[in-house]
Coordinates of C-alpha atoms in Angstrom, one line a residue:
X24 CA 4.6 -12.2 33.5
X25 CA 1.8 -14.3 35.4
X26 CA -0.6 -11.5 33.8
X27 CA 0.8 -11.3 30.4
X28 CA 0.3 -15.0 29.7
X29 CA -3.2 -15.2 30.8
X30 CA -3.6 -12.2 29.0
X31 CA -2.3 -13.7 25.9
X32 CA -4.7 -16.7 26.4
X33 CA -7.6 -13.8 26.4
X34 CA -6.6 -12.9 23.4
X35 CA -6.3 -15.7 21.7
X36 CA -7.8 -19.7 22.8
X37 CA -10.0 -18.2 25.4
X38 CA -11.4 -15.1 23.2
X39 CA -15.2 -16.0 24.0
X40 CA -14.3 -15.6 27.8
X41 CA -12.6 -11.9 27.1
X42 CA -14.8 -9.0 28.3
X43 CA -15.1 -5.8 25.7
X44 CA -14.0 -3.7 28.0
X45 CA -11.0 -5.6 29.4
X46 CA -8.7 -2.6 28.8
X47 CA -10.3 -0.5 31.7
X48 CA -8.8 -3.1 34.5
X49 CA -5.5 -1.8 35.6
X50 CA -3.4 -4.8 36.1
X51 CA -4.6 -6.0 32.3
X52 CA -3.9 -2.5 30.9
X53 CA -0.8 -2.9 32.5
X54 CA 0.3 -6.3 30.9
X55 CA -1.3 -5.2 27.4
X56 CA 1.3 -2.4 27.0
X57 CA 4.2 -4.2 28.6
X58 CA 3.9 -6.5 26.0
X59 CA 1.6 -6.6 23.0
X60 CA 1.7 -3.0 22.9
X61 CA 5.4 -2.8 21.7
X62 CA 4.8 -6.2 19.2
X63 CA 1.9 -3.6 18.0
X64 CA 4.7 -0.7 17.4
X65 CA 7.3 -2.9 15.8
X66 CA 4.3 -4.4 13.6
X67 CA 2.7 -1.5 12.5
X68 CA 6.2 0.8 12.1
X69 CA 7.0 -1.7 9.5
X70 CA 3.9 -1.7 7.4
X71 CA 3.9 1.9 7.9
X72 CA 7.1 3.1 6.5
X73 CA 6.3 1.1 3.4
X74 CA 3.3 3.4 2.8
X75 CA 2.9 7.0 1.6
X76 CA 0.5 8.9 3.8
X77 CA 0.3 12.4 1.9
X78 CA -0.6 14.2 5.1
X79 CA -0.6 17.8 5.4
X80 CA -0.5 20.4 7.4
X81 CA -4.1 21.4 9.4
X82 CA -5.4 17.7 8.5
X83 CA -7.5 15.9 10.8
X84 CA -6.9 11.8 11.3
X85 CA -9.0 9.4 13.1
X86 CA -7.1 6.3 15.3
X87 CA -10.8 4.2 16.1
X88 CA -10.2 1.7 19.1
X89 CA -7.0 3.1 19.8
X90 CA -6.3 1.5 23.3
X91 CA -2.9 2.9 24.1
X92 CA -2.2 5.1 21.1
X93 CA -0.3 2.4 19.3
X94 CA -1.0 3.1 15.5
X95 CA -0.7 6.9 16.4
X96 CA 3.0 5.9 17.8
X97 CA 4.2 3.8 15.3
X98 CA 3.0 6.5 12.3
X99 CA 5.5 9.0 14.4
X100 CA 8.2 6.5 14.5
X101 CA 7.6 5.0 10.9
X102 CA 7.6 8.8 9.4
X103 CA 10.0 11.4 10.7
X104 CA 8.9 13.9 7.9
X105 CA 5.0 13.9 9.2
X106 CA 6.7 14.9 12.8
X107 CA 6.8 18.5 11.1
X108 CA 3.0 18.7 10.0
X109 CA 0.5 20.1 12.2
X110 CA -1.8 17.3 12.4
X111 CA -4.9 16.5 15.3
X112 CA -5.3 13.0 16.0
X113 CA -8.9 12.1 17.6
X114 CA -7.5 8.6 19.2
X115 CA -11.4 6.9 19.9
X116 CA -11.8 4.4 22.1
X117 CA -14.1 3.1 24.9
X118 CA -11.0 2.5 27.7
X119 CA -10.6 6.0 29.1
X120 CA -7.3 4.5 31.0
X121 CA -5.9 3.3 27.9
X122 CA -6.4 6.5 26.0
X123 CA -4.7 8.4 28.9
X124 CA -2.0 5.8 28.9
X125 CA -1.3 5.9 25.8
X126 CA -1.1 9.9 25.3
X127 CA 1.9 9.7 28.5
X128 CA 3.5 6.9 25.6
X129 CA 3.3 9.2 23.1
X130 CA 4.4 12.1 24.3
X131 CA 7.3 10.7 25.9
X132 CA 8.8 9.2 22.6
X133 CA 7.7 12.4 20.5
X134 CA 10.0 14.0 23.5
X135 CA 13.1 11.3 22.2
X136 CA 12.5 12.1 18.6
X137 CA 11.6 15.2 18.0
X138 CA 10.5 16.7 14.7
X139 CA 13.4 18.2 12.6
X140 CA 11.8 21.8 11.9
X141 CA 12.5 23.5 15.2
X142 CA 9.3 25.8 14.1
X143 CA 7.3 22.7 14.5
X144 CA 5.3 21.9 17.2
X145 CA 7.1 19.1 19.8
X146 CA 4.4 16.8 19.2
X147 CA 1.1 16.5 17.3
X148 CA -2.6 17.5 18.7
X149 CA -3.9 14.8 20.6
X150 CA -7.4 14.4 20.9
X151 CA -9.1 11.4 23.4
X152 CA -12.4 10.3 22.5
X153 CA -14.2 8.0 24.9
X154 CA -16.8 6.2 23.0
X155 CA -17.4 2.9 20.8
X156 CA -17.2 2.5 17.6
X157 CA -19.6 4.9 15.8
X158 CA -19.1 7.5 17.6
X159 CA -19.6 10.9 16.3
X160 CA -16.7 13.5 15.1
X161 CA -17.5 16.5 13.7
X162 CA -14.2 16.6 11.6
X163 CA -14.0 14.4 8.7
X164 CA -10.7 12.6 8.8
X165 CA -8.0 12.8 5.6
X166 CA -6.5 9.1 7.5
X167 CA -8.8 6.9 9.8
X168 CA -6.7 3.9 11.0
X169 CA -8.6 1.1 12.7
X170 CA -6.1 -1.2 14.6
X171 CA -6.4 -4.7 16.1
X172 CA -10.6 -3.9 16.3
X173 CA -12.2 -5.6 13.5
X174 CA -11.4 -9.0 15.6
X175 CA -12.6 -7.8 18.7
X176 CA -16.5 -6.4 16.6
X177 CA -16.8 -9.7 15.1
X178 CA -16.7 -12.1 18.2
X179 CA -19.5 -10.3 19.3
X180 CA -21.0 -10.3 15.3
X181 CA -24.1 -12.6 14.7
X182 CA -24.5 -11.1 11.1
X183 CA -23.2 -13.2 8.2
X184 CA -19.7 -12.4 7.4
X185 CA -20.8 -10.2 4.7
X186 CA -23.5 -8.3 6.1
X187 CA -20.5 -7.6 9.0
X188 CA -18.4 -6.2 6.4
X189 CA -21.0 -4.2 5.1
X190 CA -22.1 -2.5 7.7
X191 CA -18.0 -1.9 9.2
X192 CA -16.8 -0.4 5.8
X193 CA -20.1 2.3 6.2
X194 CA -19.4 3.1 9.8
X195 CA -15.5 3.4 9.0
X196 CA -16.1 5.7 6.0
X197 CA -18.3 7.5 7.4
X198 CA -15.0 9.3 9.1
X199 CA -13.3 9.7 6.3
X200 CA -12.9 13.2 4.0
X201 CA -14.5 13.2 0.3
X202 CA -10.3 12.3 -0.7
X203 CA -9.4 10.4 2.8
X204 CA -7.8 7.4 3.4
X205 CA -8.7 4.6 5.4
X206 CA -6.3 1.8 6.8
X207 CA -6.9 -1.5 8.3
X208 CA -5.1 -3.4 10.0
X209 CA -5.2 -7.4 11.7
X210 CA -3.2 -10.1 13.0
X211 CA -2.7 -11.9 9.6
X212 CA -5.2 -15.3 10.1
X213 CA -6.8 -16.7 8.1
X214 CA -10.3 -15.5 9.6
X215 CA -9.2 -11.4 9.9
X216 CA -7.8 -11.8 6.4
X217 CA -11.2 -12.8 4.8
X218 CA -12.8 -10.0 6.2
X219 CA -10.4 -7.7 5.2
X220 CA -11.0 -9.1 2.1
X221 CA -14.6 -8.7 2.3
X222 CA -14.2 -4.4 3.4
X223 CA -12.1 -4.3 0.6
X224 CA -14.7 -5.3 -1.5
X225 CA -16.9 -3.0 0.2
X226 CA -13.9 -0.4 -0.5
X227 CA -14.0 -0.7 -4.4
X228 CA -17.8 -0.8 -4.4
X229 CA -17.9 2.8 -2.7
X230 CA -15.7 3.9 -5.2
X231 CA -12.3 4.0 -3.4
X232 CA -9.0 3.2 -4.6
X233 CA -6.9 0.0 -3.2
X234 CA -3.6 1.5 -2.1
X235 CA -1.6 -1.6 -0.8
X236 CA -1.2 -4.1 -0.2
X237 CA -3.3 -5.1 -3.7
X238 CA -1.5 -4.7 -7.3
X239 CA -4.9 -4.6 -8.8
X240 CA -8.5 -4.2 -8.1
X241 CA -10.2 -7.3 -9.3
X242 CA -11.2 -10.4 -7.3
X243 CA -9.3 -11.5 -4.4
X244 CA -6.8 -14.4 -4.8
X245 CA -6.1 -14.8 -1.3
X246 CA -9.7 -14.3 0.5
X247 CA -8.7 -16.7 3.5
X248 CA -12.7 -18.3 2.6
X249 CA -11.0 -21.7 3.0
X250 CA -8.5 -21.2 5.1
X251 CA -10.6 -20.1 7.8
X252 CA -12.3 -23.2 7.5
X253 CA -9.6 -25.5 7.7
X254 CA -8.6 -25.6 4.4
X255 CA -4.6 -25.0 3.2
X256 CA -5.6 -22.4 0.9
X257 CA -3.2 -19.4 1.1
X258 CA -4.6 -16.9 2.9
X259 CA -3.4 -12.7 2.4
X260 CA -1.0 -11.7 5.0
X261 CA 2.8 -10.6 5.2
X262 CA 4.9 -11.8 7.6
X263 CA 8.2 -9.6 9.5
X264 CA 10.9 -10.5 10.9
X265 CA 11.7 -10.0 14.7
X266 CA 15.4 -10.5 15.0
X267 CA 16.1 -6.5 14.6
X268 CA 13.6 -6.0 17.9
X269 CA 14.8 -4.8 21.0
X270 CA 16.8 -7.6 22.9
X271 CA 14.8 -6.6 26.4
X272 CA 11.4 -6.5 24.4
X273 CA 13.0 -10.2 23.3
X274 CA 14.3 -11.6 26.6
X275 CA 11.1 -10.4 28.0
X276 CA 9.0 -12.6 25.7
X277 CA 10.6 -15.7 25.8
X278 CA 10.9 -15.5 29.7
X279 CA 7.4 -14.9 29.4
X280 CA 7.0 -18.0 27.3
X281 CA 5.4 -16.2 24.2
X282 CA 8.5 -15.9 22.2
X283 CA 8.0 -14.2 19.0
X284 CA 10.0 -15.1 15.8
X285 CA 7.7 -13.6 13.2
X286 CA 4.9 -11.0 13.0
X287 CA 2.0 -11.4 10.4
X288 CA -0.2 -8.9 9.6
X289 CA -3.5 -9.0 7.3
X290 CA -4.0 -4.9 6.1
X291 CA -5.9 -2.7 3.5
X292 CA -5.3 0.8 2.6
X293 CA -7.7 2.3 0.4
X294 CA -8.3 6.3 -0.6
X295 CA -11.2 7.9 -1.8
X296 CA -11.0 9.4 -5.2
X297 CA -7.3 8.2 -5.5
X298 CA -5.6 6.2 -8.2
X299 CA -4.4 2.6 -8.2
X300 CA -0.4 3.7 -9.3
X301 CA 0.3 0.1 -10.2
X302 CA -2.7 -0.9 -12.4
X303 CA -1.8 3.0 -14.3
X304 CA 1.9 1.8 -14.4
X305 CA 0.9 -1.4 -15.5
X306 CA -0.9 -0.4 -18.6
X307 CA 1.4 2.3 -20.0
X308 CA 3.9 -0.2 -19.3
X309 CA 2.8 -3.3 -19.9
X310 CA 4.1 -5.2 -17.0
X311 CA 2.8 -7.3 -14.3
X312 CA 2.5 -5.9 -10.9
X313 CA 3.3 -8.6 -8.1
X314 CA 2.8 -7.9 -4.5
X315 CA 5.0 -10.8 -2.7
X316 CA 2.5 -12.5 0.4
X317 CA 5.0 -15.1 1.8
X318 CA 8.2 -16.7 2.8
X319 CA 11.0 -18.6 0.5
X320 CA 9.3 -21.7 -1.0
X321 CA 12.3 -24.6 -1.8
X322 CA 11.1 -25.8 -4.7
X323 CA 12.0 -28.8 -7.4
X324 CA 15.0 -28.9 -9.2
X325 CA 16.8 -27.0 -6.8
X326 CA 14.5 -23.7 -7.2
X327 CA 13.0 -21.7 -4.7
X328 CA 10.2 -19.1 -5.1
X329 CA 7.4 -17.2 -3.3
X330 CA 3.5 -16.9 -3.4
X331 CA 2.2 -13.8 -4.7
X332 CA -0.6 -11.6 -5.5
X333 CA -1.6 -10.6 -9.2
X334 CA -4.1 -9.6 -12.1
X335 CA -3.5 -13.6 -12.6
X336 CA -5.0 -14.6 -9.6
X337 CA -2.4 -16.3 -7.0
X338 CA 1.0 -16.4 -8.3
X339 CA 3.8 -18.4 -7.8
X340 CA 6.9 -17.0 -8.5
X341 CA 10.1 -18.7 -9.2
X342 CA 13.2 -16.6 -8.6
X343 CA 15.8 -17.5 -11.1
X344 CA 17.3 -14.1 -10.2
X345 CA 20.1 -12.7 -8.1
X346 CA 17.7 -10.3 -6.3
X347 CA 16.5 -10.8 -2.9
X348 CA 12.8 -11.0 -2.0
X349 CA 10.8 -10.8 1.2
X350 CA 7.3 -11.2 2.2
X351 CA 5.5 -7.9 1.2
X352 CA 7.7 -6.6 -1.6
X353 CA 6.3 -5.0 -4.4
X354 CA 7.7 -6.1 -7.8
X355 CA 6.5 -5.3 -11.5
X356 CA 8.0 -7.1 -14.1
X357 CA 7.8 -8.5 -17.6
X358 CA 6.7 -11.5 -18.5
X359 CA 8.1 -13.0 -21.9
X360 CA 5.2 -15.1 -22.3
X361 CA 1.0 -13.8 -22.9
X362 CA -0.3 -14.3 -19.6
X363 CA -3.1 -17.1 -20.9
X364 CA -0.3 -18.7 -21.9
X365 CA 1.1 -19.1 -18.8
X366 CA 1.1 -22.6 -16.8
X367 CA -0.3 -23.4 -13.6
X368 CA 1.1 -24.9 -10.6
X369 CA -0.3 -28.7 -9.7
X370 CA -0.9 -28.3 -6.4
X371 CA -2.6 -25.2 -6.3
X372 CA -3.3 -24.1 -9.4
X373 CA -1.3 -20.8 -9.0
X374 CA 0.1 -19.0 -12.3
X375 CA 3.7 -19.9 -12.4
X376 CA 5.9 -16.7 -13.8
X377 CA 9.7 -17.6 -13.5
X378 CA 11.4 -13.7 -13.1

């Protein structure tokens, strides 16, 4: 436990003291997957099971800084029909013990849940990669997934912020198949979520097509430009959470004294020559697509509501409904008012739309 606290402290308060290659020590690989390791799984197997991959059989993926195979392990858990599909993953990363660790992970729980299709091979191709990010691969990828990384490039980034997303979204893409996909995907702060925001931009410049979590493709309302600076500006990221995690995984934590009650995430999944659904749905019929970026607000009067994401900008919804909302939902609906005639919240100058 000694090591998973000052591990935690690396990652976190003490981040300019953390080397690059900090995965290659044994006792810190060790205390990674004992502990953030499974956060990661229960993280990312909720994000992922909200999202529709497409994958099909023979298609190549790319997991870049994939330490201990964790995104590849959550995709398996998160979608039992892409068990079936015969699908090579080239897991990159520049921790040759993680990489071997992590393939011993995986195929131990591909062993406990096993694809349906008894013609389908036990588990998919697994492919380790030693090398940095960059690296070549001859196959172009239909999914390249870039976990928990983009953090660890840009404490060692002396570029501007923009020149750092720049030059990321060209290296990441560079992977990616003339209709692949690319995911992203951060601890949800306020710093990670403005330079998510930033590739994303990047994204729609190169012609891609924002999957999730955005309902549209114009300007960001939730950049985390201010919020990274101190500011109380809302920032993107979706919060989970963690009651319906194992109770050992739990017990473990807390007598580690890094309990965790909720798990935020910052993410963008973008496709090359794809379609934005929503902003199509949207326009034949004429609603407003709302993706929902935080907890319950109590608000006056008794009313509660939640901050979300729109062609409006930052939204604040007032739920005058019977149906229940959570960070992260999707929701299109239809306002009775034009939207320019909507009003705008005093304190942050959100468009209020009461559903």
């Amino acid at each position: 436990m000694q090591e998973v606290r000052r591990l935690s402290h690396e990652l976190t308060d003490e981040r300019s003291e953390r080397r690059l290659s900090y995965m290659n020590t044994p006792v810190v690989l060790s205390a990674y997957v004992r502990y953030f390791c499974w956060w990661n799984i229960i993280r990312f197997t909720r994000l992922f099971s909200n999202c529709d991959f497409s994958l099909v059989d023979g298609d190549s993926c790319i997991d870049v800084g994939s330490g201990p195979l964790t995104a590849v392990i959550s995709l398996w858990l998160s979608h039992p029909e892409l068990r079936n599909k015969k699908l090579t993953w080239y897991c990159m990363d520049i921790s040759q013990n993680a990489l071997s660790l992590g393939e011993d992970l995986y195929l131990s729980i591909a062993s406990r849940t096993p694809p349906t299709d008894e013609n389908a091979a036990a588990h998919w191709n697994i492919v380790r990669v030693k090398g940095a990010f960059g690296t070549s691969i001859k196959q172009k990828a239909a999914l390249t997934i870039c976990a928990n990384m983009v953090n660890e490039l840009y404490d060692a980034n002396s570029a501007s912020d923009e020149a750092f997303a720049e030059k990321f979204a060209t290296a990441i893409l560079s992977y990616a198949s003339e209709t692949g996909a690319v995911f992203v995907i951060e601890p949800g702060v306020p710093q990670n979520a403005h330079i998510i925001s930033l590739l994303r931009a990047q994204f729609l410049k190169s012609g891609l097509a924002i999957i999730s979590p955005c309902p549209h493709e114009q300007k960001c309302a939730m950049d985390g430009y201010h919020a990274k600076r101190g500011g109380k500006a809302k920032w993107c990221n979706f919060a989970f959470s963690t009651e319906n995690a194992p109770l050992a995984l739990q017990k473990f934590s807390t007598d580690a004294g890094i309990p965790k009650e909720r798990a935020v995430v910052s993410f963008i999944f973008a496709k090359r020559n794809g379609a934005s659904k929503n902003e199509q749905h949207c326009t034949k019929q004429k609603h407003l697509a709302l993706r929902i970026a935080s907890h319950t607000i109590f608000l006056p009067n008794h009313q509660t509501g939640f901050y979300a994401c729109s062609e409006c900008g930052l939204t604040l919804v007032v739920n005058s409904s019977s149906v229940k909302i959570a960070s992260g939902d999707s929701l299109l609906v239809k306002p009775l008012r034009a939207l320019k005639n909507l009003s705008h919240d005093k304190k942050t100058n959100a468009v209020v739309l009461t559903i």
